[in-house]
Short mmCIF file of C-alpha atoms in Angstrom, two decimals:
data_model
loop_
_atom_site.label_atom_id
_atom_site.label_comp_id
_atom_site.label_asym_id
_atom_site.label_seq_id
_atom_site.Cartn_x
_atom_site.Cartn_y
_atom_site.Cartn_z
CA MET A 1 26.15 -11.28 15.79
CA SER A 2 28.20 -8.10 15.45
CA GLU A 3 27.25 -5.19 13.25
CA ARG A 4 30.58 -5.60 11.48
CA TRP A 5 29.75 -9.19 10.56
CA ALA A 6 26.25 -8.16 9.50
CA ARG A 7 27.64 -5.54 7.14
CA ALA A 8 29.93 -8.09 5.53
CA ALA A 9 27.10 -10.59 5.18
CA LEU A 10 24.75 -8.03 3.69
CA THR A 11 27.41 -6.94 1.20
CA ALA A 12 27.87 -10.57 0.18
CA TYR A 13 24.14 -11.00 -0.28
CA ARG A 14 23.98 -7.86 -2.35
CA TYR A 15 26.33 -9.47 -4.85
CA ALA A 16 24.75 -12.94 -4.65
CA GLY A 17 21.64 -12.21 -6.71
CA ALA A 18 18.42 -10.36 -6.03
CA ALA A 19 15.96 -13.17 -6.55
CA ALA A 20 17.35 -15.28 -3.71
CA TYR A 21 17.35 -12.74 -0.89
CA PRO A 22 14.64 -10.57 0.66
CA LEU A 23 17.32 -8.23 1.99
CA ILE A 24 17.78 -6.36 -1.27
CA GLY A 25 14.17 -6.28 -2.42
CA PRO A 26 13.77 -2.51 -1.99
CA TYR A 27 16.85 -1.82 -4.11
CA VAL A 28 15.68 -4.24 -6.79
CA ALA A 29 12.26 -2.60 -6.74
CA TRP A 30 13.87 0.75 -7.40
CA ARG A 31 15.88 -0.71 -10.27
CA ALA A 32 12.66 -2.10 -11.76
CA SER A 33 10.92 1.27 -11.47
CA ARG A 34 13.54 3.28 -13.34
CA GLY A 35 11.93 5.39 -16.01
CA LYS A 36 8.80 5.83 -13.88
CA GLU A 37 10.31 8.24 -11.37
CA ASP A 38 10.48 12.02 -11.13
CA ARG A 39 13.55 12.91 -13.18
CA VAL A 40 13.64 16.45 -11.80
CA ARG A 41 14.06 15.11 -8.27
CA ARG A 42 16.30 12.13 -9.06
CA ARG A 43 19.14 13.49 -6.91
CA GLU A 44 17.00 12.83 -3.85
CA ARG A 45 17.53 9.11 -4.55
CA TYR A 46 21.20 9.69 -3.80
CA GLY A 47 20.44 11.46 -0.53
CA VAL A 48 20.78 14.98 -1.90
CA ALA A 49 18.16 17.02 -0.08
CA GLY A 50 15.69 19.06 -2.07
CA ARG A 51 14.83 21.30 0.89
CA PRO A 52 16.61 22.86 3.88
CA ARG A 53 16.21 21.17 7.25
CA PRO A 54 13.70 22.96 9.53
CA GLU A 55 14.61 24.06 13.04
CA GLY A 56 13.70 21.74 15.88
CA PRO A 57 13.16 17.97 16.09
CA VAL A 58 12.55 16.00 12.89
CA ILE A 59 10.80 12.67 12.58
CA TRP A 60 11.47 10.66 9.45
CA ILE A 61 8.50 8.58 8.29
CA HIS A 62 8.88 6.23 5.33
CA ALA A 63 6.03 4.71 3.30
CA ALA A 64 7.06 2.84 0.16
CA SER A 65 4.14 3.21 -2.23
CA VAL A 66 0.52 4.30 -2.50
CA GLY A 67 -1.05 1.81 -0.10
CA GLU A 68 1.46 2.46 2.66
CA THR A 69 1.26 6.22 2.13
CA ILE A 70 -2.52 6.24 2.46
CA ALA A 71 -2.24 4.05 5.55
CA VAL A 72 0.12 6.42 7.38
CA VAL A 73 -1.68 9.67 6.51
CA PRO A 74 -3.84 9.64 9.70
CA LEU A 75 -0.73 8.79 11.75
CA VAL A 76 1.20 11.65 10.16
CA GLU A 77 -1.68 14.04 10.81
CA SER A 78 -1.83 12.99 14.47
CA ILE A 79 1.92 13.56 14.94
CA LEU A 80 1.73 16.93 13.18
CA ASP A 81 -0.81 17.99 15.79
CA TYR A 82 2.01 17.73 18.36
CA GLY A 83 4.00 20.39 16.49
CA VAL A 84 6.89 18.16 15.39
CA ASN A 85 8.47 18.40 11.92
CA ILE A 86 8.01 15.41 9.62
CA VAL A 87 10.04 14.38 6.60
CA LEU A 88 7.97 11.82 4.70
CA THR A 89 9.75 9.67 2.13
CA THR A 90 8.10 7.51 -0.50
CA GLY A 91 9.45 5.49 -3.41
CA THR A 92 7.14 6.26 -6.32
CA VAL A 93 5.78 9.25 -8.20
CA THR A 94 2.22 8.12 -7.48
CA SER A 95 2.79 7.95 -3.73
CA ALA A 96 4.41 11.39 -3.87
CA LYS A 97 1.23 12.74 -5.49
CA VAL A 98 -0.88 11.12 -2.76
CA ALA A 99 1.31 12.76 -0.11
CA GLU A 100 0.92 16.14 -1.82
CA GLU A 101 -2.85 15.80 -2.19
CA ARG A 102 -3.51 14.66 1.38
CA LEU A 103 -0.78 16.38 3.42
CA GLY A 104 0.38 19.30 1.28
CA SER A 105 2.95 21.66 2.76
CA ARG A 106 2.41 20.40 6.30
CA ILE A 107 5.18 17.84 5.72
CA ILE A 108 8.43 17.80 3.78
CA HIS A 109 8.30 15.14 1.10
CA GLN A 110 11.46 13.54 -0.25
CA TYR A 111 12.08 10.47 -2.37
CA VAL A 112 13.66 7.76 -0.27
CA PRO A 113 17.42 7.41 -0.77
CA LEU A 114 18.80 4.23 -2.28
CA ASP A 115 19.84 1.66 0.30
CA LEU A 116 23.53 2.35 -0.35
CA LYS A 117 25.82 3.78 2.31
CA PRO A 118 26.77 7.06 0.55
CA ALA A 119 23.14 7.89 -0.23
CA VAL A 120 21.83 6.96 3.22
CA SER A 121 24.65 8.80 5.00
CA ARG A 122 24.10 11.95 2.93
CA PHE A 123 20.36 11.84 3.70
CA LEU A 124 20.90 11.34 7.44
CA ASP A 125 23.65 13.96 7.65
CA HIS A 126 21.26 16.57 6.24
CA TRP A 127 17.98 15.74 7.96
CA ARG A 128 19.39 14.47 11.30
CA PRO A 129 16.12 12.72 12.28
CA GLU A 130 15.61 11.97 15.96
CA LEU A 131 13.11 9.19 15.28
CA ALA A 132 12.54 6.98 12.24
CA ILE A 133 9.14 5.39 11.61
CA ILE A 134 8.97 2.80 8.86
CA ALA A 135 5.66 1.48 7.46
CA GLU A 136 4.74 -2.17 6.86
CA SER A 137 7.51 -4.37 5.49
CA GLU A 138 10.19 -2.04 4.16
CA ILE A 139 13.39 -3.68 5.37
CA TRP A 140 16.33 -1.66 4.09
CA PRO A 141 19.47 -3.25 5.57
CA MET A 142 21.98 -0.41 5.09
CA THR A 143 19.46 2.20 6.25
CA ILE A 144 18.65 0.19 9.37
CA LEU A 145 22.33 -0.29 10.19
CA GLU A 146 23.18 3.38 9.60
CA LEU A 147 20.33 4.56 11.82
CA GLY A 148 21.44 2.07 14.44
CA ALA A 149 25.02 3.34 14.30
CA ARG A 150 23.69 6.88 14.95
CA ASN A 151 21.49 5.68 17.84
CA VAL A 152 18.33 6.89 16.13
CA PRO A 153 15.29 4.95 17.44
CA GLN A 154 13.61 3.01 14.64
CA VAL A 155 9.98 1.88 14.91
CA LEU A 156 8.27 -0.34 12.37
CA VAL A 157 4.53 0.47 12.25
CA ASN A 158 1.75 -1.54 10.63
CA GLY A 159 4.38 -4.28 10.43
CA ARG A 160 3.65 -7.19 8.15
CA LEU A 161 5.58 -10.27 6.99
CA SER A 162 4.15 -12.35 4.16
CA ASP A 163 4.51 -16.12 4.19
CA ARG A 164 7.26 -15.94 1.58
CA SER A 165 9.20 -13.15 3.30
CA PHE A 166 9.03 -14.88 6.66
CA MET A 167 10.36 -18.16 5.26
CA SER A 168 13.15 -16.30 3.44
CA TRP A 169 14.18 -14.49 6.60
CA LYS A 170 14.06 -17.70 8.66
CA LYS A 171 16.63 -19.26 6.33
CA ARG A 172 18.97 -16.40 7.27
CA SER A 173 18.00 -16.04 10.91
CA GLY A 174 21.43 -14.74 11.94
CA VAL A 175 21.26 -11.85 9.49
CA ALA A 176 17.63 -11.20 10.40
CA GLU A 177 18.57 -10.94 14.07
CA ALA A 178 21.44 -8.55 13.26
CA LEU A 179 18.97 -6.26 11.50
CA PHE A 180 15.88 -6.54 13.68
CA GLU A 181 17.82 -5.96 16.89
CA ASN A 182 18.32 -2.40 15.62
CA LEU A 183 14.56 -1.76 15.78
CA ALA A 184 13.46 -0.05 18.98
CA HIS A 185 9.90 -1.33 18.58
CA VAL A 186 7.81 -3.31 16.09
CA ILE A 187 4.08 -2.53 15.97
CA ALA A 188 2.60 -5.40 13.99
CA GLN A 189 -0.68 -5.63 12.10
CA SER A 190 -1.78 -9.00 13.49
CA ASP A 191 -0.93 -11.66 16.06
CA VAL A 192 0.57 -13.80 13.29
CA ASP A 193 2.81 -10.93 12.14
CA GLY A 194 3.79 -10.21 15.72
CA GLU A 195 4.88 -13.80 16.34
CA ARG A 196 6.88 -13.80 13.12
CA PHE A 197 8.78 -10.66 14.07
CA ARG A 198 9.50 -12.11 17.52
CA ALA A 199 10.77 -15.32 15.93
CA LEU A 200 13.22 -13.24 13.88
CA GLY A 201 14.61 -11.49 16.95
CA ALA A 202 12.61 -8.25 17.13
CA ARG A 203 11.96 -6.91 20.65
CA PRO A 204 9.64 -5.45 21.83
CA VAL A 205 6.70 -6.32 19.58
CA THR A 206 3.12 -5.15 20.06
CA VAL A 207 0.03 -5.68 17.91
CA SER A 208 -2.07 -2.72 16.78
CA GLY A 209 -4.31 -3.98 13.98
CA ASN A 210 -4.16 -2.64 10.45
CA LEU A 211 -3.73 1.13 10.06
CA LYS A 212 -5.46 0.90 6.67
CA VAL A 213 -8.72 0.30 8.52
CA ASP A 214 -8.47 3.72 10.19
CA THR A 215 -8.12 5.64 6.94
CA ASN A 216 -10.95 7.53 5.27
CA PRO A 217 -12.66 6.03 2.22
CA PRO A 218 -10.84 6.87 -1.02
CA PRO A 219 -11.91 10.32 -2.22
CA VAL A 220 -13.85 11.08 -5.39
CA ASP A 221 -14.33 13.96 -7.80
CA GLU A 222 -18.09 14.44 -7.45
CA ARG A 223 -18.45 16.01 -10.90
CA ALA A 224 -16.65 13.10 -12.58
CA LEU A 225 -18.80 10.66 -10.61
CA ALA A 226 -22.02 12.39 -11.64
CA THR A 227 -20.94 12.41 -15.30
CA LEU A 228 -20.18 8.68 -15.36
CA GLN A 229 -23.34 7.84 -13.43
CA ARG A 230 -25.40 9.69 -16.04
CA GLN A 231 -23.67 7.79 -18.83
CA ILE A 232 -24.20 4.42 -17.11
CA GLY A 233 -27.78 5.09 -16.10
CA GLU A 234 -29.59 2.04 -14.72
CA ARG A 235 -27.24 -0.52 -16.22
CA PRO A 236 -26.07 -3.32 -13.88
CA THR A 237 -22.36 -3.11 -13.05
CA TRP A 238 -19.58 -5.03 -11.37
CA ALA A 239 -15.87 -4.28 -11.07
CA ALA A 240 -12.57 -6.13 -11.10
CA ILE A 241 -10.09 -3.86 -9.29
CA SER A 242 -6.34 -3.95 -8.61
CA THR A 243 -6.04 -6.69 -11.20
CA HIS A 244 -2.78 -8.32 -12.26
CA ASP A 245 -1.74 -10.02 -15.47
CA GLY A 246 -4.35 -12.56 -16.57
CA GLU A 247 -7.13 -11.33 -14.31
CA GLU A 248 -8.31 -8.68 -16.77
CA VAL A 249 -8.96 -11.37 -19.38
CA VAL A 250 -10.78 -13.43 -16.75
CA ALA A 251 -13.00 -10.43 -15.98
CA ALA A 252 -13.70 -9.93 -19.69
CA GLU A 253 -14.61 -13.61 -20.01
CA VAL A 254 -16.96 -13.29 -17.04
CA HIS A 255 -18.60 -10.35 -18.80
CA ALA A 256 -18.98 -12.35 -22.02
CA SER A 257 -20.68 -15.15 -20.06
CA LEU A 258 -23.11 -12.86 -18.24
CA TYR A 259 -24.07 -9.97 -20.50
CA LYS A 260 -26.92 -11.89 -22.15
CA ARG A 261 -28.40 -12.79 -18.76
CA HIS A 262 -28.03 -9.24 -17.43
CA GLN A 263 -29.12 -6.82 -20.10
CA GLY A 264 -26.83 -3.82 -20.45
CA LEU A 265 -24.17 -5.23 -18.11
CA LEU A 266 -21.12 -2.97 -17.74
CA THR A 267 -17.88 -4.42 -16.41
CA ILE A 268 -15.34 -2.05 -14.84
CA ILE A 269 -11.73 -3.25 -14.96
CA VAL A 270 -9.12 -1.32 -12.96
CA PRO A 271 -5.62 -2.74 -13.50
CA ARG A 272 -3.12 -2.40 -10.69
CA HIS A 273 -0.59 -1.07 -13.20
CA PRO A 274 -2.27 1.31 -15.68
CA ASP A 275 0.83 1.33 -17.91
CA ARG A 276 -0.46 -2.01 -19.26
CA ALA A 277 -3.62 -0.31 -20.55
CA ASP A 278 -2.72 -0.19 -24.26
CA ALA A 279 -2.07 -3.90 -24.40
CA LEU A 280 -5.14 -4.68 -22.29
CA ALA A 281 -7.44 -2.56 -24.45
CA ALA A 282 -6.19 -4.32 -27.58
CA GLN A 283 -6.52 -7.73 -25.97
CA ILE A 284 -10.05 -7.17 -24.72
CA SER A 285 -11.16 -5.55 -27.99
CA GLY A 286 -9.80 -8.64 -29.75
CA MET A 287 -12.35 -10.67 -27.78
CA GLY A 288 -15.12 -8.74 -29.56
CA LEU A 289 -15.89 -6.44 -26.62
CA SER A 290 -16.26 -2.66 -26.78
CA VAL A 291 -13.83 -0.83 -24.47
CA ALA A 292 -14.07 2.74 -23.14
CA ARG A 293 -10.85 4.03 -21.58
CA ARG A 294 -11.08 6.44 -18.68
CA SER A 295 -7.64 7.91 -19.46
CA LYS A 296 -8.82 8.86 -22.96
CA GLY A 297 -12.03 10.43 -21.73
CA ASP A 298 -14.07 7.91 -23.76
CA ARG A 299 -17.80 8.21 -23.28
CA ILE A 300 -19.64 5.18 -21.94
CA SER A 301 -22.25 4.49 -24.59
CA SER A 302 -25.08 1.94 -24.60
CA ASP A 303 -22.90 -0.60 -26.41
CA THR A 304 -19.82 -0.21 -24.16
CA ASP A 305 -18.96 -3.54 -22.55
CA ILE A 306 -15.87 -2.62 -20.55
CA LEU A 307 -14.88 0.58 -18.76
CA LEU A 308 -11.10 0.33 -18.46
CA GLY A 309 -10.09 2.34 -15.41
CA ASP A 310 -6.56 3.09 -16.59
CA THR A 311 -5.96 6.09 -14.33
CA ILE A 312 -4.17 6.58 -11.04
CA GLY A 313 -5.81 7.84 -7.87
CA GLU A 314 -9.44 7.28 -8.91
CA MET A 315 -10.27 4.07 -7.05
CA GLY A 316 -12.87 6.01 -5.08
CA LEU A 317 -14.59 6.86 -8.36
CA TYR A 318 -14.65 3.31 -9.72
CA LEU A 319 -15.87 1.76 -6.46
CA ARG A 320 -18.76 4.23 -6.25
CA LEU A 321 -19.99 3.07 -9.67
CA THR A 322 -20.77 -0.47 -8.48
CA GLU A 323 -21.90 -2.63 -5.57
CA ILE A 324 -19.78 -5.68 -6.47
CA ALA A 325 -15.97 -5.75 -6.62
CA PHE A 326 -13.56 -8.57 -7.33
CA VAL A 327 -10.19 -7.68 -5.74
CA GLY A 328 -7.24 -8.84 -7.81
CA ARG A 329 -3.81 -10.39 -7.39
CA SER A 330 -5.71 -13.31 -5.96
CA LEU A 331 -6.54 -15.57 -8.93
CA THR A 332 -3.57 -15.51 -11.30
CA SER A 333 -1.09 -13.94 -8.85
CA GLU A 334 -0.42 -14.49 -5.16
CA GLY A 335 -0.80 -12.33 -2.10
CA GLY A 336 -4.01 -10.43 -2.78
CA GLN A 337 -4.72 -6.72 -2.60
CA ASN A 338 -6.40 -4.64 0.09
CA PRO A 339 -10.14 -5.47 0.46
CA LEU A 340 -10.78 -2.78 3.05
CA GLU A 341 -11.43 0.15 0.70
CA PRO A 342 -14.28 -1.60 -1.19
CA ALA A 343 -15.69 -2.90 2.08
CA MET A 344 -15.75 0.53 3.73
CA LEU A 345 -17.57 1.87 0.66
CA GLU A 346 -20.26 -0.79 1.13
CA THR A 347 -19.23 -2.99 -1.77
CA ALA A 348 -19.66 -6.77 -1.81
CA VAL A 349 -16.12 -8.19 -1.98
CA LEU A 350 -15.05 -11.16 -4.11
CA ALA A 351 -11.49 -12.48 -4.43
CA GLY A 352 -9.47 -15.50 -5.41
CA ARG A 353 -7.97 -17.77 -2.78
CA ASN A 354 -4.43 -16.36 -2.84
CA VAL A 355 -4.91 -13.57 -0.30
CA GLN A 356 -2.11 -14.34 2.15
CA ASN A 357 -0.88 -10.73 2.39
CA PHE A 358 -4.25 -9.61 3.77
CA ARG A 359 -5.12 -12.79 5.64
CA GLU A 360 -6.60 -11.21 8.75
CA ALA A 361 -8.72 -8.67 6.86
CA TYR A 362 -10.14 -11.34 4.57
CA GLN A 363 -10.76 -13.71 7.48
CA ARG A 364 -12.77 -11.06 9.30
CA LEU A 365 -14.76 -10.25 6.16
CA LEU A 366 -15.38 -13.93 5.42
CA ASP A 367 -16.53 -14.61 8.97
CA SER A 368 -19.03 -11.74 8.81
CA GLY A 369 -20.29 -12.55 5.33
CA GLY A 370 -18.79 -9.40 3.80
CA ALA A 371 -16.57 -11.28 1.35
CA LYS A 372 -16.50 -14.52 -0.64
CA LEU A 373 -13.50 -16.34 -2.12
CA VAL A 374 -13.70 -18.02 -5.52
CA ARG A 375 -11.59 -20.81 -6.97
CA ASP A 376 -11.49 -19.92 -10.65
CA ARG A 377 -13.17 -18.04 -13.50
CA ASP A 378 -16.29 -20.23 -13.50
CA MET A 379 -16.79 -19.77 -9.77
CA LEU A 380 -16.29 -16.00 -10.16
CA THR A 381 -18.88 -15.98 -12.94
CA GLY A 382 -21.34 -17.77 -10.66
CA ALA A 383 -20.67 -15.42 -7.74
CA VAL A 384 -21.12 -12.27 -9.85
CA ASN A 385 -24.28 -13.71 -11.41
CA PHE A 386 -25.71 -14.54 -7.97
CA LEU A 387 -25.03 -11.06 -6.59
CA LEU A 388 -26.44 -9.32 -9.65
CA THR A 389 -29.58 -11.46 -9.45
CA ASN A 390 -30.17 -11.37 -5.69
CA GLU A 391 -30.45 -7.82 -4.44
CA ALA A 392 -31.19 -8.77 -0.83
CA ALA A 393 -28.14 -11.04 -0.59
CA ARG A 394 -25.96 -8.39 -2.23
CA HIS A 395 -27.07 -5.70 0.21
CA GLU A 396 -26.53 -8.03 3.18
CA MET A 397 -22.99 -8.63 1.99
CA MET A 398 -22.37 -4.93 1.47
CA ALA A 399 -23.64 -4.05 4.96
CA ALA A 400 -21.63 -6.87 6.56
CA GLY A 401 -18.42 -5.63 4.97
CA ALA A 402 -18.93 -2.04 6.11
CA ALA A 403 -19.79 -3.16 9.65
CA THR A 404 -16.68 -5.36 9.78
CA VAL A 405 -14.44 -2.45 8.87
CA ASP A 406 -16.01 -0.36 11.63
CA GLU A 407 -15.38 -3.17 14.14
CA MET A 408 -11.74 -3.42 13.09
CA ARG A 409 -10.96 0.27 13.69
CA GLY A 410 -8.68 1.36 16.52
CA ALA A 411 -5.24 0.61 15.09
CA LEU A 412 -4.32 4.30 14.95
CA ALA A 413 -4.97 4.86 18.65
CA ARG A 414 -3.02 1.72 19.60
CA THR A 415 -0.13 2.73 17.35
CA LEU A 416 0.05 6.23 18.84
CA LYS A 417 0.08 4.76 22.34
CA SER A 418 3.05 2.55 21.44
CA LEU A 419 4.83 5.49 19.82
CA GLU A 420 4.25 7.84 22.76
CA PRO A 421 7.55 7.10 24.60
CA TYR A 422 9.48 8.01 21.45
CA ILE A 423 7.43 11.04 20.39
CA GLN A 424 6.78 12.81 23.71
CA PRO A 425 10.43 13.81 24.33
CA LEU A 426 10.47 15.39 20.87
CA VAL A 427 7.22 17.22 21.60
CA VAL A 428 8.78 18.69 24.76
CA LYS A 429 11.92 19.62 22.83
CA ALA A 430 9.86 21.31 20.09
CA ARG A 431 7.86 23.30 22.64
CA LEU A 432 11.01 24.40 24.47
CA LYS A 433 12.54 25.42 21.15
CA GLY A 434 9.43 27.44 20.35
CA ALA A 435 9.39 29.11 23.77
CA ASN A 436 13.07 30.02 23.58
CA GLY A 437 12.57 31.30 20.03
CA ARG A 438 10.00 33.75 21.25
#
């Protein structure tokens, strides 16, 4: 299939309706996030650079949101050690903050341009990247085609295709092939992901494992942790983290079922989208439960039932307050959220059965005894009750999860090995530039 035909097809899809096509998901996601972005830097969305281009080779690395940004931080740090410039793009304010906190001035951060030809062309004309590294499943058709037209190698790292995305792409296999043939290399998370990318026409494809396993545990403000630990004291706790609509009420109902059996029980609820906190606080309070909101600085008193973790970037704090964590988007929504962070912090992991997006990680945790899947609210209630009651079983589960994460490490080294043929020429070029500059 020619690039010309692919452009025409992609344009047609762009007008055909967002819900039906995976091709325009990134653009739709941006449309949905309007009002939550950095207004001061909005021009970057149209490819207008906020910084001058540095001298020497530039690698463009893109990570859509917080999870992807955290996952690529060790990779970015490894590439920086070679002395090559990096422009890191992300799509959200939160991910921009993560990039600032963890990488600082060592990289140039920009908001990713919209997947529209004028914006992409303006971005590429300014930065002139010599390699593009894209994280996970960000398939931006116009960006891929524009990079291909400029002969810029494109590598997809930590590549993942969900069941739904794969089936959607298969229905449009010709368009998928026209896009994926522009990728110089796909480094997939798992064997299943690797086979899916091959089936859609990507070549070559290697499997690295999940880069998220090679990240450090989420950080914590030690003073904030000590303050909350003093307020909680010896009370038993459990957490429902990264929850989606409906799961917060389920967690509150679990609390209501258990607090008489476990005196002083405190339930920590951390919604995936904290902007829902006002409605959640009202809803849970309407159930007769006392809610303390982290964003308001509410003190956890002896009669507090629920700590609502309605802040961004404090998952490391919430996970260190408990030894049991239910990971959301798995009971009332589909796909699941990342179980690796709680596991690496020695937390017993519970989740619903809809964890397709993290299938391999959950399978490894289930096989080792580090995680347990539950069918519904009643089964979650039983699992939390069992773990609160049985300290030995809880600690076995915690240790199994941490050991599993350690066994899964190595994705970063495998990814760097696959990237070496693309990075080494730029390293040589950067060194020659430096030598000539002196």
